[in-house]
Amino acid sequence: RNVGVIRNSGFEMALNWNNSTSFGLNYSVGGNIATLKNEVIDLFGQPYIDGGTAEFRQRSIVGEPLLAFYGWETAGVYQNQAEIDADPIAVANNLEPGDLRYVDQNGDGVSDADDRVVLGSYLPSFMFGANLGISFMGFDLSANLYGQSGNKILNRRRGEVIFTNDTNMDADLAKNRWHGEGTSNSYPSSKGIRKGWNQRLSDYWVDDGAFWRIQNVQLAYNIQGEKVFGPGAPDLRVSFTADRPLTVFDYVGFTAEIPDGVDRQTYPIPAVYTVGLNVKF
């Protein structure tokens, strides 16, 4: 049965140009962009619908994106004992320097579930692509790329490493962890990360999921067999193809291309390089 109403809105635009020159160069270039706004319109009387897991909560709320990441907003890391002593929330929870500091959204002097906010959506708000084609004197080159931005990734990979005792520490955490006053204002200490306080779903676990990728590049040379080798010779096409040779992103995981936005040790799609020879009789 239906439990709600979702609205997707946005616009798409694509432009393409093809041209031939007097000296035999043919080329084409194109591009496309699209925007997306995903919004929960109605939940038929329910204030929200939860998804995800108890540790990594996602929530659908009217006026927000479907299955948005939902948790606490951080305000840095406690740097010293003086900051702890000056904060009643830190004192009440027996915190130490190196623990995360959460925003008291409602100002009641308590850090609890009422302070949770929407931390972003796995759905991109902007998508783009481009393509290029060139042919000249038997050579042809084609390339295309695409990308997206505005989406977030829940770095569950980082969390799962912490919850086990037989795996190495996440390299990003090991490098950037708090290990003394002034060393980090965004990563907790290696001691503190195993505390329940620091394992709350917060924006510490939610990263930017934007990326762009060169999806395919192919360079080929076409040989007219009869002109080069004589009558009856076959036509030849020699090509080199690179699939996914380059992906650019800031996310600290193995790949930023994660369809549902939840990284559970997602293995990246590999690059593939191919040399081809086609013979046409």
CSV table of C-alpha atoms in Angstrom, one decimal:
chain,number,residue,atom,x,y,z
A,1,ARG,CA,0.0,0.0,0.0
A,2,ASN,CA,1.0,3.6,-0.5
A,3,VAL,CA,2.4,5.3,2.6
A,4,GLY,CA,3.2,8.7,1.2
A,5,VAL,CA,3.6,11.0,-1.7
A,6,ILE,CA,7.0,12.0,-3.2
A,7,ARG,CA,7.6,14.8,-5.7
A,8,ASN,CA,10.6,15.0,-8.0
A,9,SER,CA,11.1,18.2,-9.9
A,10,GLY,CA,13.9,19.9,-11.9
A,11,PHE,CA,14.9,20.6,-15.5
A,12,GLU,CA,17.1,19.0,-18.1
A,13,MET,CA,19.0,20.6,-21.0
A,14,ALA,CA,21.1,19.1,-23.7
A,15,LEU,CA,23.1,20.8,-26.5
A,16,ASN,CA,25.0,19.1,-29.4
A,17,TRP,CA,27.0,20.5,-32.3
A,18,ASN,CA,28.3,18.7,-35.4
A,19,ASN,CA,30.5,20.3,-38.0
A,20,SER,CA,32.8,19.4,-41.0
A,21,THR,CA,35.6,21.5,-42.2
A,22,SER,CA,36.9,22.0,-45.8
A,23,PHE,CA,40.2,20.2,-45.0
A,24,GLY,CA,38.5,16.9,-43.9
A,25,LEU,CA,38.1,17.4,-40.1
A,26,ASN,CA,34.8,16.3,-38.7
A,27,TYR,CA,33.9,16.9,-35.1
A,28,SER,CA,31.0,16.8,-32.7
A,29,VAL,CA,30.6,18.1,-29.2
A,30,GLY,CA,27.8,17.9,-26.8
A,31,GLY,CA,26.8,18.4,-23.2
A,32,ASN,CA,23.8,17.9,-20.9
A,33,ILE,CA,22.8,19.1,-17.4
A,34,ALA,CA,19.9,18.1,-15.1
A,35,THR,CA,18.7,19.2,-11.7
A,36,LEU,CA,16.7,17.3,-9.2
A,37,LYS,CA,14.7,18.3,-6.2
A,38,ASN,CA,13.3,15.3,-4.3
A,39,GLU,CA,10.7,16.1,-1.6
A,40,VAL,CA,8.4,14.2,0.6
A,41,ILE,CA,4.9,15.9,0.1
A,42,ASP,CA,2.6,13.8,2.3
A,43,LEU,CA,3.0,10.8,4.7
A,44,PHE,CA,-0.8,10.4,5.3
A,45,GLY,CA,-0.7,11.7,8.9
A,46,GLN,CA,2.6,10.2,10.0
A,47,PRO,CA,5.2,12.7,11.3
A,48,TYR,CA,8.0,10.7,9.7
A,49,ILE,CA,9.0,7.2,8.4
A,50,ASP,CA,12.3,5.8,9.5
A,51,GLY,CA,14.7,3.8,7.3
A,52,GLY,CA,18.2,2.6,7.6
A,53,THR,CA,19.3,1.0,10.9
A,54,ALA,CA,19.2,2.0,14.5
A,55,GLU,CA,22.9,3.0,14.4
A,56,PHE,CA,22.7,4.7,10.9
A,57,ARG,CA,19.3,6.3,10.8
A,58,GLN,CA,17.6,7.6,7.7
A,59,ARG,CA,14.3,9.4,7.9
A,60,SER,CA,11.6,10.6,5.5
A,61,ILE,CA,10.0,13.8,6.7
A,62,VAL,CA,7.5,16.0,5.0
A,63,GLY,CA,9.4,18.9,3.2
A,64,GLU,CA,12.7,16.9,3.2
A,65,PRO,CA,14.2,14.5,0.7
A,66,LEU,CA,13.3,10.8,0.8
A,67,LEU,CA,15.3,8.8,3.3
A,68,ALA,CA,17.5,11.7,4.3
A,69,PHE,CA,20.4,11.0,6.7
A,70,TYR,CA,19.3,12.1,10.1
A,71,GLY,CA,21.4,12.7,13.2
A,72,TRP,CA,23.5,15.2,15.2
A,73,GLU,CA,25.3,18.2,13.9
A,74,THR,CA,28.9,18.5,15.2
A,75,ALA,CA,30.5,21.7,16.4
A,76,GLY,CA,34.1,20.5,16.5
A,77,VAL,CA,36.1,18.5,19.0
A,78,TYR,CA,36.7,19.3,22.7
A,79,GLN,CA,40.4,20.4,22.8
A,80,ASN,CA,41.2,20.5,26.5
A,81,GLN,CA,39.8,20.0,30.0
A,82,ALA,CA,38.8,23.7,30.3
A,83,GLU,CA,36.4,23.3,27.4
A,84,ILE,CA,34.9,20.3,29.1
A,85,ASP,CA,34.5,22.0,32.4
A,86,ALA,CA,32.8,25.0,30.8
A,87,ASP,CA,30.2,22.9,29.0
A,88,PRO,CA,27.4,21.3,31.2
A,89,ILE,CA,26.6,18.8,28.5
A,90,ALA,CA,30.2,17.6,28.4
A,91,VAL,CA,30.3,17.3,32.2
A,92,ALA,CA,27.0,15.4,32.4
A,93,ASN,CA,28.3,12.9,29.9
A,94,ASN,CA,31.8,12.4,31.4
A,95,LEU,CA,33.4,13.5,28.1
A,96,GLU,CA,37.2,14.0,27.6
A,97,PRO,CA,39.3,16.0,25.3
A,98,GLY,CA,39.2,14.4,21.9
A,99,ASP,CA,35.4,13.7,22.0
A,100,LEU,CA,33.0,15.2,19.5
A,101,ARG,CA,31.0,18.3,20.5
A,102,TYR,CA,27.3,18.3,19.3
A,103,VAL,CA,25.1,21.3,18.7
A,104,ASP,CA,22.3,21.7,21.2
A,105,GLN,CA,19.7,22.6,18.6
A,106,ASN,CA,16.9,23.4,21.0
A,107,GLY,CA,19.0,25.0,23.7
A,108,ASP,CA,17.7,22.9,26.6
A,109,GLY,CA,21.2,22.1,27.9
A,110,VAL,CA,20.8,18.4,27.1
A,111,SER,CA,22.1,16.4,24.1
A,112,ASP,CA,19.5,13.9,23.1
A,113,ALA,CA,17.4,12.7,20.2
A,114,ASP,CA,15.5,16.0,20.0
A,115,ASP,CA,18.7,17.7,18.7
A,116,ARG,CA,18.9,15.6,15.6
A,117,VAL,CA,18.5,17.3,12.2
A,118,VAL,CA,18.6,16.4,8.5
A,119,LEU,CA,22.3,15.9,7.5
A,120,GLY,CA,21.8,15.6,3.7
A,121,SER,CA,20.4,13.2,1.0
A,122,TYR,CA,22.0,10.5,-1.1
A,123,LEU,CA,20.2,11.9,-4.1
A,124,PRO,CA,22.2,14.3,-6.3
A,125,SER,CA,20.8,17.8,-7.0
A,126,PHE,CA,22.9,18.4,-10.1
A,127,MET,CA,24.0,16.0,-12.8
A,128,PHE,CA,26.0,16.7,-16.0
A,129,GLY,CA,27.7,15.0,-18.9
A,130,ALA,CA,29.8,15.8,-22.0
A,131,ASN,CA,30.9,14.1,-25.1
A,132,LEU,CA,33.4,14.7,-27.9
A,133,GLY,CA,34.0,13.1,-31.3
A,134,ILE,CA,36.8,13.9,-33.8
A,135,SER,CA,37.7,12.2,-37.1
A,136,PHE,CA,40.5,13.2,-39.5
A,137,MET,CA,42.6,11.3,-42.1
A,138,GLY,CA,41.6,7.9,-40.9
A,139,PHE,CA,41.9,8.7,-37.2
A,140,ASP,CA,38.9,9.0,-34.9
A,141,LEU,CA,38.8,10.0,-31.2
A,142,SER,CA,35.8,9.8,-28.9
A,143,ALA,CA,35.4,10.6,-25.3
A,144,ASN,CA,32.6,11.1,-22.7
A,145,LEU,CA,32.3,12.1,-19.1
A,146,TYR,CA,29.7,12.5,-16.5
A,147,GLY,CA,29.3,13.6,-12.9
A,148,GLN,CA,27.0,14.7,-10.1
A,149,SER,CA,27.0,16.9,-7.0
A,150,GLY,CA,24.7,17.8,-4.1
A,151,ASN,CA,24.6,14.3,-2.8
A,152,LYS,CA,25.9,12.9,0.5
A,153,ILE,CA,27.4,9.5,1.4
A,154,LEU,CA,26.9,7.8,4.8
A,155,ASN,CA,30.4,6.4,5.5
A,156,ARG,CA,29.2,3.2,7.1
A,157,ARG,CA,32.6,1.7,6.0
A,158,ARG,CA,34.3,3.8,8.6
A,159,GLY,CA,31.8,2.8,11.3
A,160,GLU,CA,32.0,-0.9,10.6
A,161,VAL,CA,35.8,-0.9,10.9
A,162,ILE,CA,35.4,0.7,14.4
A,163,PHE,CA,32.8,-1.8,15.5
A,164,THR,CA,35.2,-4.8,14.9
A,165,ASN,CA,38.4,-5.7,16.7
A,166,ASP,CA,40.2,-7.6,13.9
A,167,THR,CA,40.6,-4.9,11.3
A,168,ASN,CA,42.9,-2.0,10.8
A,169,MET,CA,41.9,1.5,11.7
A,170,ASP,CA,40.5,3.5,8.8
A,171,ALA,CA,43.5,5.3,7.1
A,172,ASP,CA,41.7,8.6,7.0
A,173,LEU,CA,41.0,8.5,10.8
A,174,ALA,CA,44.5,7.3,11.6
A,175,LYS,CA,46.0,10.2,9.8
A,176,ASN,CA,43.6,13.0,10.9
A,177,ARG,CA,42.5,11.8,14.4
A,178,TRP,CA,42.7,14.1,17.4
A,179,HIS,CA,45.8,13.3,19.3
A,180,GLY,CA,46.4,16.5,21.3
A,181,GLU,CA,45.1,20.0,21.6
A,182,GLY,CA,44.9,21.7,18.2
A,183,THR,CA,45.6,18.6,16.1
A,184,SER,CA,42.0,18.2,14.8
A,185,ASN,CA,38.7,19.9,15.2
A,186,SER,CA,36.7,17.4,13.2
A,187,TYR,CA,38.0,13.9,14.0
A,188,PRO,CA,37.7,12.4,17.4
A,189,SER,CA,40.6,10.6,19.2
A,190,SER,CA,41.4,7.0,18.5
A,191,LYS,CA,40.4,6.3,22.2
A,192,GLY,CA,37.2,8.3,21.9
A,193,ILE,CA,36.0,6.8,18.7
A,194,ARG,CA,34.9,3.6,20.4
A,195,LYS,CA,32.7,5.5,22.9
A,196,GLY,CA,29.0,5.4,22.3
A,197,TRP,CA,29.0,9.2,22.4
A,198,ASN,CA,31.1,9.5,19.3
A,199,GLN,CA,29.4,6.7,17.5
A,200,ARG,CA,26.1,8.5,17.2
A,201,LEU,CA,25.1,9.2,13.6
A,202,SER,CA,26.3,12.7,13.0
A,203,ASP,CA,27.7,14.7,10.2
A,204,TYR,CA,31.1,13.2,11.1
A,205,TRP,CA,29.9,10.1,9.3
A,206,VAL,CA,28.3,11.9,6.4
A,207,ASP,CA,30.6,13.1,3.5
A,208,ASP,CA,30.3,14.9,0.2
A,209,GLY,CA,29.5,12.5,-2.5
A,210,ALA,CA,30.2,14.7,-5.6
A,211,PHE,CA,32.3,13.2,-8.3
A,212,TRP,CA,33.1,13.3,-12.0
A,213,ARG,CA,34.4,10.6,-14.2
A,214,ILE,CA,35.9,10.2,-17.7
A,215,GLN,CA,33.7,7.2,-18.6
A,216,ASN,CA,35.2,6.3,-22.0
A,217,VAL,CA,38.0,7.3,-24.3
A,218,GLN,CA,38.7,5.6,-27.6
A,219,LEU,CA,41.4,6.4,-30.2
A,220,ALA,CA,41.3,4.4,-33.5
A,221,TYR,CA,42.9,4.3,-36.9
A,222,ASN,CA,41.1,3.0,-39.9
A,223,ILE,CA,43.1,1.5,-42.8
A,224,GLN,CA,41.5,1.0,-46.2
A,225,GLY,CA,43.1,-2.3,-47.2
A,226,GLU,CA,42.9,-2.1,-50.9
A,227,LYS,CA,44.6,1.4,-51.0
A,228,VAL,CA,47.4,0.3,-48.7
A,229,PHE,CA,48.0,-3.3,-49.5
A,230,GLY,CA,46.4,-3.8,-52.9
A,231,PRO,CA,43.3,-5.4,-54.4
A,232,GLY,CA,41.4,-7.8,-52.2
A,233,ALA,CA,43.1,-6.7,-48.9
A,234,PRO,CA,40.7,-6.4,-45.9
A,235,ASP,CA,40.0,-3.1,-44.2
A,236,LEU,CA,41.5,-2.8,-40.8
A,237,ARG,CA,40.6,-0.8,-37.6
A,238,VAL,CA,43.1,-0.6,-34.8
A,239,SER,CA,41.8,0.9,-31.5
A,240,PHE,CA,42.8,1.6,-28.0
A,241,THR,CA,39.9,2.0,-25.5
A,242,ALA,CA,40.0,3.2,-21.9
A,243,ASP,CA,36.9,2.6,-19.8
A,244,ARG,CA,36.7,4.7,-16.6
A,245,PRO,CA,40.3,5.7,-16.7
A,246,LEU,CA,39.8,8.6,-14.3
A,247,THR,CA,37.4,9.4,-11.5
A,248,VAL,CA,37.8,12.5,-9.3
A,249,PHE,CA,36.2,12.9,-5.9
A,250,ASP,CA,37.0,14.1,-2.4
A,251,TYR,CA,35.2,11.3,-0.5
A,252,VAL,CA,37.6,9.3,1.6
A,253,GLY,CA,36.3,5.9,0.6
A,254,PHE,CA,37.2,3.7,-2.3
A,255,THR,CA,34.6,5.2,-4.6
A,256,ALA,CA,32.0,7.9,-4.5
A,257,GLU,CA,29.6,6.2,-7.0
A,258,ILE,CA,27.3,4.5,-4.4
A,259,PRO,CA,23.7,4.3,-5.7
A,260,ASP,CA,21.9,4.3,-2.3
A,261,GLY,CA,24.5,6.6,-0.6
A,262,VAL,CA,25.4,4.1,2.1
A,263,ASP,CA,29.0,2.9,1.8
A,264,ARG,CA,29.3,-0.7,3.2
A,265,GLN,CA,32.9,-1.3,2.0
A,266,THR,CA,31.8,-0.6,-1.6
A,267,TYR,CA,34.4,-1.9,-4.0
A,268,PRO,CA,35.1,0.5,-6.8
A,269,ILE,CA,34.3,-0.2,-10.5
A,270,PRO,CA,37.7,-0.9,-12.1
A,271,ALA,CA,39.3,0.9,-15.0
A,272,VAL,CA,39.6,-1.3,-18.1
A,273,TYR,CA,42.0,-0.8,-21.0
A,274,THR,CA,41.5,-2.6,-24.3
A,275,VAL,CA,43.5,-2.9,-27.5
A,276,GLY,CA,41.4,-4.0,-30.5
A,277,LEU,CA,41.9,-5.1,-34.1
A,278,ASN,CA,38.9,-5.4,-36.4
A,279,VAL,CA,39.4,-7.0,-39.8
A,280,LYS,CA,36.7,-6.5,-42.5
A,281,PHE,CA,36.8,-8.7,-45.6
